[in-house]
């Protein structure tokens, strides 16, 4: 079985029509000490009440030992910007929903056009997606176009970004909306 190692550095979300203030807290993972991340892990249900904290998921599902297995480590050597990056090692992944990192954004955000971006590098070319999800959607929800961008991470650092319009989302849907980065494998 092949193992994929993905490094993420500097994740951002901006309201495209306003001054560029990053809505994500600690988009560069700078508040974490190097080593295994002290991430909050949620394995099901609705996500709320944890705004501004990175949450790492290795889904348990109905698989022996878990459907998503791997590790997440804060590293200082493989980074694009700042002092840190998160390195996510994928050992086992059954579906694209099994391994992801996400953050809920506190408060009701303005309706409009948003740009979401992050820097990524992988040990082998690997699919990766970034999604903007409504605060009313349950944790295991899969993002859909136009609220998701699908990319291929390569062995070189690259900035991946997509722009989406959430003008038709209600105040409730924009409250605790979240950015989700999903690591995919060829069988997921």
Short mmCIF file of C-alpha atoms in Angstrom, two decimals:
data_model
loop_
_atom_site.label_atom_id
_atom_site.label_comp_id
_atom_site.label_asym_id
_atom_site.label_seq_id
_atom_site.Cartn_x
_atom_site.Cartn_y
_atom_site.Cartn_z
CA UNK A 1 0.00 0.00 0.00
CA UNK A 2 1.36 3.40 -0.91
CA UNK A 3 1.63 6.06 1.72
CA UNK A 4 1.00 9.67 0.93
CA UNK A 5 2.57 12.46 2.90
CA UNK A 6 1.03 15.87 2.42
CA UNK A 7 2.36 19.13 3.85
CA UNK A 8 0.11 22.20 4.21
CA UNK A 9 1.33 25.71 4.85
CA UNK A 10 -0.50 29.03 5.20
CA UNK A 11 -4.23 28.51 4.68
CA UNK A 12 -6.34 31.62 4.07
CA UNK A 13 -9.91 32.68 3.36
CA UNK A 14 -10.73 36.24 2.32
CA UNK A 15 -13.92 38.08 1.46
CA UNK A 16 -12.79 39.02 -2.03
CA UNK A 17 -14.44 42.45 -2.06
CA UNK A 18 -12.97 43.64 1.27
CA UNK A 19 -9.50 44.26 2.66
CA UNK A 20 -7.55 41.02 2.78
CA UNK A 21 -7.90 39.93 6.40
CA UNK A 22 -7.53 36.19 6.89
CA UNK A 23 -10.69 34.80 8.50
CA UNK A 24 -8.89 31.63 9.62
CA UNK A 25 -7.19 31.66 13.00
CA UNK A 26 -3.57 30.51 12.83
CA UNK A 27 -3.62 29.78 9.09
CA UNK A 28 0.09 28.99 9.22
CA UNK A 29 -0.12 26.56 12.18
CA UNK A 30 2.27 28.86 14.07
CA UNK A 31 0.66 28.39 17.49
CA UNK A 32 1.49 24.66 17.52
CA UNK A 33 4.73 23.30 18.91
CA UNK A 34 6.70 21.10 16.50
CA UNK A 35 5.79 17.43 16.80
CA UNK A 36 2.49 15.58 16.85
CA UNK A 37 -0.33 18.15 16.65
CA UNK A 38 -2.64 18.70 19.57
CA UNK A 39 -5.64 18.89 17.28
CA UNK A 40 -9.24 18.66 18.31
CA UNK A 41 -10.70 15.60 16.60
CA UNK A 42 -14.37 15.29 15.73
CA UNK A 43 -15.64 12.02 14.30
CA UNK A 44 -19.30 12.78 13.58
CA UNK A 45 -22.32 15.01 13.94
CA UNK A 46 -22.70 18.75 13.56
CA UNK A 47 -19.60 20.84 14.07
CA UNK A 48 -20.03 23.98 16.14
CA UNK A 49 -18.62 25.63 19.20
CA UNK A 50 -14.99 25.09 18.16
CA UNK A 51 -14.52 28.12 15.94
CA UNK A 52 -10.99 29.24 15.27
CA UNK A 53 -9.39 25.87 16.06
CA UNK A 54 -7.89 23.48 13.55
CA UNK A 55 -9.63 20.10 13.78
CA UNK A 56 -7.99 16.98 12.34
CA UNK A 57 -10.10 13.98 11.40
CA UNK A 58 -9.02 10.39 10.90
CA UNK A 59 -12.49 8.86 10.47
CA UNK A 60 -13.36 5.68 12.30
CA UNK A 61 -16.34 4.56 10.19
CA UNK A 62 -17.17 0.86 10.14
CA UNK A 63 -13.70 -0.33 9.18
CA UNK A 64 -11.54 -2.52 11.45
CA UNK A 65 -8.99 -0.15 12.96
CA UNK A 66 -10.65 2.87 11.33
CA UNK A 67 -11.36 3.88 7.74
CA UNK A 68 -8.86 6.74 7.88
CA UNK A 69 -5.51 6.01 9.49
CA UNK A 70 -2.40 8.13 9.59
CA UNK A 71 -0.83 10.92 11.57
CA UNK A 72 -0.55 14.70 11.66
CA UNK A 73 2.66 16.37 12.78
CA UNK A 74 3.74 20.01 12.96
CA UNK A 75 7.06 20.31 11.13
CA UNK A 76 9.59 23.11 10.79
CA UNK A 77 11.65 21.70 7.91
CA UNK A 78 8.99 21.24 5.19
CA UNK A 79 7.28 24.61 5.03
CA UNK A 80 6.55 27.28 2.47
CA UNK A 81 5.94 30.31 4.68
CA UNK A 82 6.35 31.09 8.36
CA UNK A 83 7.97 28.69 10.81
CA UNK A 84 5.59 25.72 10.67
CA UNK A 85 3.56 23.49 8.41
CA UNK A 86 1.36 20.50 9.09
CA UNK A 87 2.47 17.19 7.64
CA UNK A 88 -0.33 14.66 7.22
CA UNK A 89 0.66 11.05 6.63
CA UNK A 90 -2.00 8.80 5.10
CA UNK A 91 -1.66 5.10 5.95
CA UNK A 92 -5.21 3.93 5.17
CA UNK A 93 -8.08 5.79 3.55
CA UNK A 94 -11.33 4.21 2.37
CA UNK A 95 -13.15 7.32 1.12
CA UNK A 96 -12.37 10.98 0.57
CA UNK A 97 -14.28 11.82 3.73
CA UNK A 98 -12.03 9.81 6.04
CA UNK A 99 -9.09 12.21 6.42
CA UNK A 100 -9.42 15.98 6.55
CA UNK A 101 -8.46 19.08 8.45
CA UNK A 102 -10.89 21.92 8.90
CA UNK A 103 -11.69 25.07 10.81
CA UNK A 104 -15.03 26.71 11.58
CA UNK A 105 -15.12 30.48 11.24
CA UNK A 106 -16.67 32.35 14.17
CA UNK A 107 -19.64 34.63 13.70
CA UNK A 108 -21.83 35.39 10.74
CA UNK A 109 -19.70 36.34 7.77
CA UNK A 110 -20.81 38.71 5.02
CA UNK A 111 -22.47 37.26 1.94
CA UNK A 112 -20.46 37.56 -1.23
CA UNK A 113 -17.42 36.29 -3.07
CA UNK A 114 -14.75 34.42 -1.08
CA UNK A 115 -11.27 33.27 -2.05
CA UNK A 116 -9.84 30.24 -0.24
CA UNK A 117 -6.18 29.28 -0.71
CA UNK A 118 -3.40 27.20 0.77
CA UNK A 119 0.10 26.02 -0.07
CA UNK A 120 0.55 22.27 -0.50
CA UNK A 121 3.23 19.74 -1.35
CA UNK A 122 2.96 15.92 -1.46
CA UNK A 123 5.38 12.99 -1.46
CA UNK A 124 3.62 11.71 -4.61
CA UNK A 125 1.06 13.39 -6.86
CA UNK A 126 -2.21 13.17 -4.93
CA UNK A 127 -5.74 14.56 -5.24
CA UNK A 128 -6.67 17.16 -2.65
CA UNK A 129 -9.79 19.28 -2.29
CA UNK A 130 -10.67 22.42 -0.42
CA UNK A 131 -14.27 23.13 0.45
CA UNK A 132 -16.33 25.90 1.98
CA UNK A 133 -19.19 24.33 3.93
CA UNK A 134 -22.29 25.84 5.48
CA UNK A 135 -22.40 25.95 9.26
CA UNK A 136 -25.67 24.01 9.12
CA UNK A 137 -24.11 21.05 7.28
CA UNK A 138 -23.07 18.01 9.34
CA UNK A 139 -19.41 17.17 9.81
CA UNK A 140 -19.24 14.30 7.27
CA UNK A 141 -20.87 16.37 4.49
CA UNK A 142 -19.07 16.34 1.15
CA UNK A 143 -18.62 19.71 -0.49
CA UNK A 144 -19.99 20.34 -3.95
CA UNK A 145 -19.15 22.66 -6.81
CA UNK A 146 -19.23 25.67 -6.74
CA UNK A 147 -18.27 25.52 -3.06
CA UNK A 148 -15.33 23.15 -3.60
CA UNK A 149 -12.07 23.19 -5.53
CA UNK A 150 -10.42 19.96 -6.67
CA UNK A 151 -6.68 19.85 -7.32
CA UNK A 152 -3.65 17.59 -7.62
CA UNK A 153 -0.86 18.19 -5.12
CA UNK A 154 2.59 17.65 -6.62
CA UNK A 155 6.06 17.11 -5.17
CA UNK A 156 6.73 20.87 -5.40
CA UNK A 157 5.13 23.59 -3.29
CA UNK A 158 2.17 25.15 -5.07
CA UNK A 159 -0.53 27.56 -4.03
CA UNK A 160 -4.00 26.19 -4.64
CA UNK A 161 -6.99 28.50 -4.54
CA UNK A 162 -10.57 28.81 -5.58
CA UNK A 163 -13.19 31.54 -5.46
CA UNK A 164 -16.84 30.96 -4.66
CA UNK A 165 -19.92 33.11 -4.16
CA UNK A 166 -22.02 32.51 -1.05
CA UNK A 167 -24.41 35.41 -1.68
CA UNK A 168 -27.42 33.09 -1.47
CA UNK A 169 -26.44 31.54 1.89
CA UNK A 170 -28.60 32.61 4.85
CA UNK A 171 -27.17 34.23 7.98
CA UNK A 172 -27.53 30.89 9.77
CA UNK A 173 -25.66 29.04 6.99
CA UNK A 174 -22.81 31.60 7.12
CA UNK A 175 -22.53 31.35 10.93
CA UNK A 176 -19.78 28.86 11.77
CA UNK A 177 -19.16 28.14 8.07
CA UNK A 178 -16.02 26.08 7.72
CA UNK A 179 -13.05 25.51 5.47
CA UNK A 180 -12.24 21.84 4.96
CA UNK A 181 -9.11 20.44 3.29
CA UNK A 182 -9.50 16.81 2.29
CA UNK A 183 -6.63 14.56 1.42
CA UNK A 184 -7.66 12.04 -1.20
CA UNK A 185 -5.96 8.90 -2.44
CA UNK A 186 -6.40 7.14 -5.76
CA UNK A 187 -8.83 4.69 -4.17
CA UNK A 188 -10.84 7.33 -2.32
#
